mmCIF file of C-alpha atoms in Angstrom:
data_model
loop_
_atom_site.group_PDB
_atom_site.id
_atom_site.type_symbol
_atom_site.label_atom_id
_atom_site.label_comp_id
_atom_site.label_asym_id
_atom_site.label_seq_id
_atom_site.Cartn_x
_atom_site.Cartn_y
_atom_site.Cartn_z
ATOM 1 C CA MET H 1 137.990 115.347 81.269
ATOM 2 C CA THR H 2 136.771 117.669 83.992
ATOM 3 C CA ARG H 3 133.556 116.725 85.710
ATOM 4 C CA ILE H 4 131.221 118.279 88.317
ATOM 5 C CA LEU H 5 129.122 116.714 91.106
ATOM 6 C CA LEU H 6 125.377 117.339 90.675
ATOM 7 C CA ALA H 7 123.182 116.823 93.687
ATOM 8 C CA ASP H 8 119.475 117.115 94.374
ATOM 9 C CA ILE H 9 118.920 116.949 98.122
ATOM 10 C CA GLY H 10 115.469 116.853 99.480
ATOM 11 C CA GLY H 11 113.897 116.069 102.770
ATOM 12 C CA THR H 12 113.681 112.319 102.234
ATOM 13 C CA TYR H 13 116.144 111.553 99.362
ATOM 14 C CA ALA H 14 119.308 112.681 98.004
ATOM 15 C CA ARG H 15 120.370 112.136 94.422
ATOM 16 C CA PHE H 16 123.858 112.476 92.976
ATOM 17 C CA ALA H 17 125.498 112.243 89.510
ATOM 18 C CA LEU H 18 128.682 113.310 87.864
ATOM 19 C CA ALA H 19 128.530 115.368 84.701
ATOM 20 C CA SER H 20 131.140 115.975 82.145
ATOM 21 C CA PRO H 21 130.831 118.224 79.065
ATOM 22 C CA THR H 22 129.595 115.276 76.966
ATOM 23 C CA ALA H 23 127.674 112.999 79.440
ATOM 24 C CA THR H 24 126.026 112.674 82.852
ATOM 25 C CA SER H 25 126.538 109.462 84.973
ATOM 26 C CA LYS H 26 123.696 107.260 86.296
ATOM 27 C CA THR H 27 121.990 108.885 89.249
ATOM 28 C CA TRP H 28 122.668 107.417 92.610
ATOM 29 C CA ARG H 29 119.721 107.764 95.172
ATOM 30 C CA THR H 30 119.924 107.444 98.850
ATOM 31 C CA GLU H 31 117.775 108.204 101.843
ATOM 32 C CA VAL H 32 118.863 111.489 103.808
ATOM 33 C CA SER H 33 118.154 109.711 107.114
ATOM 34 C CA SER H 34 120.810 107.032 106.234
ATOM 35 C CA TRP H 35 123.637 109.601 106.734
ATOM 36 C CA ALA H 36 124.510 111.869 109.469
ATOM 37 C CA THR H 37 125.777 114.600 107.146
ATOM 38 C CA ALA H 38 125.672 115.583 103.587
ATOM 39 C CA SER H 39 129.456 115.212 103.376
ATOM 40 C CA GLU H 40 129.145 111.525 104.383
ATOM 41 C CA ALA H 41 126.634 110.922 101.603
ATOM 42 C CA ILE H 42 128.785 112.747 99.055
ATOM 43 C CA ALA H 43 131.824 110.649 100.066
ATOM 44 C CA ALA H 44 129.836 107.427 99.738
ATOM 45 C CA PHE H 45 128.723 108.403 96.247
ATOM 46 C CA LEU H 46 132.319 109.468 95.193
ATOM 47 C CA ALA H 47 133.637 106.177 96.498
ATOM 48 C CA LEU H 48 131.550 104.442 93.815
ATOM 49 C CA ASP H 49 133.306 106.444 91.134
ATOM 50 C CA HIS H 50 136.173 104.536 89.444
ATOM 51 C CA SER H 51 137.105 107.244 86.955
ATOM 52 C CA THR H 52 140.535 109.049 87.168
ATOM 53 C CA ASP H 53 139.012 112.230 85.707
ATOM 54 C CA PRO H 54 138.866 114.910 88.339
ATOM 55 C CA VAL H 55 135.765 116.302 89.900
ATOM 56 C CA GLU H 56 136.302 120.108 89.694
ATOM 57 C CA GLY H 57 133.232 121.320 91.738
ATOM 58 C CA ALA H 58 129.809 120.685 93.122
ATOM 59 C CA LEU H 59 126.586 122.143 92.177
ATOM 60 C CA ILE H 60 123.914 121.261 94.832
ATOM 61 C CA ALA H 61 120.194 121.968 94.705
ATOM 62 C CA ALA H 62 118.893 121.709 98.383
ATOM 63 C CA ALA H 63 115.392 121.678 99.885
ATOM 64 C CA GLY H 64 115.589 124.744 102.024
ATOM 65 C CA PRO H 65 116.466 128.379 102.110
ATOM 66 C CA VAL H 66 120.053 129.210 100.979
ATOM 67 C CA GLU H 67 121.919 132.223 102.544
ATOM 68 C CA GLY H 68 125.516 132.946 102.412
ATOM 69 C CA GLY H 69 126.389 129.631 100.803
ATOM 70 C CA GLN H 70 124.681 127.693 103.508
ATOM 71 C CA CYS H 71 121.459 125.719 103.654
ATOM 72 C CA ARG H 72 119.712 124.029 106.624
ATOM 73 C CA LEU H 73 117.336 121.585 105.073
ATOM 74 C CA THR H 74 113.756 122.387 106.000
ATOM 75 C CA ASN H 75 112.553 118.890 106.605
ATOM 76 C CA ALA H 76 115.784 116.928 107.438
ATOM 77 C CA ALA H 77 118.663 117.358 109.837
ATOM 78 C CA TRP H 78 121.527 118.172 107.360
ATOM 79 C CA THR H 79 123.090 121.553 107.014
ATOM 80 C CA LEU H 80 125.057 122.133 103.733
ATOM 81 C CA ASP H 81 127.950 124.594 103.548
ATOM 82 C CA GLU H 82 129.833 125.561 100.434
ATOM 83 C CA HIS H 83 133.045 126.311 102.183
ATOM 84 C CA GLU H 84 132.778 123.019 104.230
ATOM 85 C CA ILE H 85 132.267 121.040 101.053
ATOM 86 C CA VAL H 86 135.295 122.612 99.314
ATOM 87 C CA ARG H 87 137.411 121.903 102.398
ATOM 88 C CA GLY H 88 136.323 118.337 102.642
ATOM 89 C CA PHE H 89 136.783 117.375 98.985
ATOM 90 C CA PRO H 90 139.219 117.946 96.257
ATOM 91 C CA PHE H 91 136.707 120.476 94.659
ATOM 92 C CA LYS H 92 137.771 123.915 93.502
ATOM 93 C CA TRP H 93 134.302 125.252 94.128
ATOM 94 C CA ALA H 94 130.831 124.380 95.411
ATOM 95 C CA ARG H 95 127.532 126.092 94.864
ATOM 96 C CA ILE H 96 124.270 125.506 96.701
ATOM 97 C CA VAL H 97 121.018 126.765 95.389
ATOM 98 C CA ASN H 98 117.412 126.302 96.503
ATOM 99 C CA ASP H 99 116.002 123.177 94.833
ATOM 100 C CA LEU H 100 112.925 124.859 93.505
ATOM 101 C CA GLU H 101 114.918 127.908 92.268
ATOM 102 C CA ALA H 102 116.954 125.386 90.174
ATOM 103 C CA VAL H 103 113.813 123.802 88.644
ATOM 104 C CA ALA H 104 112.097 127.287 88.236
ATOM 105 C CA ALA H 105 115.138 128.393 86.252
ATOM 106 C CA GLY H 106 114.076 126.023 83.471
ATOM 107 C CA LEU H 107 110.376 126.720 83.462
ATOM 108 C CA ARG H 108 110.632 128.896 80.340
ATOM 109 C CA ASP H 109 112.388 126.168 78.440
ATOM 110 C CA LEU H 110 109.286 123.711 78.748
ATOM 111 C CA ASP H 111 107.494 122.904 75.708
ATOM 112 C CA PRO H 112 103.784 124.102 76.164
ATOM 113 C CA SER H 113 102.686 120.487 75.974
ATOM 114 C CA GLN H 114 104.454 119.970 79.203
ATOM 115 C CA SER H 115 102.352 122.435 81.130
ATOM 116 C CA VAL H 116 98.804 122.955 82.231
ATOM 117 C CA ALA H 117 96.868 126.159 82.355
ATOM 118 C CA VAL H 118 95.201 126.772 85.819
ATOM 119 C CA GLY H 119 92.178 129.007 86.358
ATOM 120 C CA GLY H 120 90.968 129.112 82.783
ATOM 121 C CA GLY H 121 91.759 131.744 80.113
ATOM 122 C CA ALA H 122 94.614 131.845 77.851
ATOM 123 C CA ALA H 123 98.250 131.985 78.651
ATOM 124 C CA VAL H 124 99.827 135.507 78.714
ATOM 125 C CA PRO H 125 103.275 135.667 77.080
ATOM 126 C CA GLY H 126 105.697 136.960 79.591
ATOM 127 C CA ALA H 127 103.463 136.602 82.494
ATOM 128 C CA PRO H 128 105.018 135.159 85.687
ATOM 129 C CA LEU H 129 105.238 131.424 86.032
ATOM 130 C CA ALA H 130 104.578 129.686 89.253
ATOM 131 C CA LEU H 131 105.954 126.282 90.393
ATOM 132 C CA LEU H 132 104.534 124.217 93.234
ATOM 133 C CA ALA H 133 106.243 121.069 94.303
ATOM 134 C CA PRO H 134 104.583 118.885 97.006
ATOM 135 C CA GLY H 135 107.098 116.339 98.352
ATOM 136 C CA THR H 136 108.443 115.889 101.848
ATOM 137 C CA GLY H 137 107.728 119.578 102.011
ATOM 138 C CA LEU H 138 105.875 121.953 99.824
ATOM 139 C CA GLY H 139 108.299 123.975 97.663
ATOM 140 C CA MET H 140 107.324 127.036 95.696
ATOM 141 C CA ALA H 141 109.036 129.308 93.260
ATOM 142 C CA CYS H 142 108.222 131.922 90.631
ATOM 143 C CA VAL H 143 109.727 133.250 87.489
ATOM 144 C CA ALA H 144 109.051 136.779 86.564
ATOM 145 C CA GLN H 145 110.396 138.883 83.764
ATOM 146 C CA GLY H 146 112.538 141.761 85.031
ATOM 147 C CA PRO H 147 114.302 144.568 83.338
ATOM 148 C CA GLY H 148 117.394 142.339 82.995
ATOM 149 C CA GLY H 149 115.707 139.275 81.994
ATOM 150 C CA PRO H 150 113.852 136.354 83.839
ATOM 151 C CA CYS H 151 114.138 136.571 87.668
ATOM 152 C CA VAL H 152 113.719 133.400 89.720
ATOM 153 C CA ILE H 153 112.168 133.903 93.135
ATOM 154 C CA SER H 154 112.192 130.985 95.531
ATOM 155 C CA SER H 155 109.844 130.706 98.625
ATOM 156 C CA GLU H 156 109.318 128.706 101.641
ATOM 157 C CA GLY H 157 105.570 129.433 101.087
ATOM 158 C CA GLY H 158 104.566 125.993 102.254
ATOM 159 C CA HIS H 159 105.027 127.282 105.907
ATOM 160 C CA ALA H 160 102.250 129.962 105.431
ATOM 161 C CA THR H 161 99.458 129.346 107.868
ATOM 162 C CA LEU H 162 96.506 127.334 106.381
ATOM 163 C CA ALA H 163 93.239 129.381 106.711
ATOM 164 C CA GLY H 164 89.725 128.044 106.768
ATOM 165 C CA MET H 165 87.098 129.180 104.258
ATOM 166 C CA ASP H 166 84.108 128.415 106.273
ATOM 167 C CA ASP H 167 83.064 126.657 109.587
ATOM 168 C CA ARG H 168 83.795 123.208 108.289
ATOM 169 C CA TYR H 169 87.325 123.964 107.266
ATOM 170 C CA ASP H 170 87.862 125.960 110.463
ATOM 171 C CA ARG H 171 87.182 122.726 112.399
ATOM 172 C CA ILE H 172 89.679 120.854 110.218
ATOM 173 C CA VAL H 173 92.259 123.493 110.769
ATOM 174 C CA SER H 174 91.578 123.309 114.484
ATOM 175 C CA VAL H 175 92.327 119.536 114.433
ATOM 176 C CA ILE H 176 95.691 120.174 112.723
ATOM 177 C CA ARG H 177 96.533 122.791 115.255
ATOM 178 C CA ARG H 178 95.799 120.493 118.159
ATOM 179 C CA ARG H 179 97.914 117.776 116.666
ATOM 180 C CA HIS H 180 100.820 119.935 115.460
ATOM 181 C CA GLY H 181 100.666 123.277 117.255
ATOM 182 C CA ARG H 182 100.252 125.091 113.949
ATOM 183 C CA ALA H 183 98.344 124.451 110.729
ATOM 184 C CA SER H 184 100.733 125.193 107.807
ATOM 185 C CA ILE H 185 99.772 124.637 104.080
ATOM 186 C CA GLU H 186 102.658 122.042 104.001
ATOM 187 C CA ARG H 187 101.117 119.878 106.737
ATOM 188 C CA VAL H 188 98.143 119.305 104.417
ATOM 189 C CA LEU H 189 99.620 119.298 100.886
ATOM 190 C CA SER H 190 103.007 117.376 101.244
ATOM 191 C CA GLY H 191 104.427 114.237 102.773
ATOM 192 C CA PRO H 192 103.367 114.912 106.428
ATOM 193 C CA GLY H 193 99.889 115.607 105.198
#
């Protein structure tokens, strides 16, 4: 039976599993800082697998912008590359997507009981859906209805500059600037904050 490697790679932890058409293995979690490269962590995970069933490909959700099949993690030292992964492992293919893009793609499948209305009022069917995910960084994504169906838009919006709303907040932002050189939203609403 053919399987695929599933990975969720964030700034602090990486999680790996193997999925077949009928089951998904137990998830293996490791600290990103424990490995020099993503390939080392993938190799360590695959070494735990004692199945003779082949692993056909890899689907990797990574915490950073993805361009041209590559992702340099925003809050960790790893750089992931689809071509490098295929060359380093017996995979036919590898696909890297932004981690919040992957999560946002499933937003429309949530049961309404799993969501919370923000800002009052009633939900508007077909309105854009926003996803904010504070972790090591602050991930953001949106799902909007386009002419061809739902469109997922990922963002590195956590790097936007934090603005003060009054003199008190301006002083707080000033302290953050002195400590870090720049006051981003992520510095306040995620792990470093």
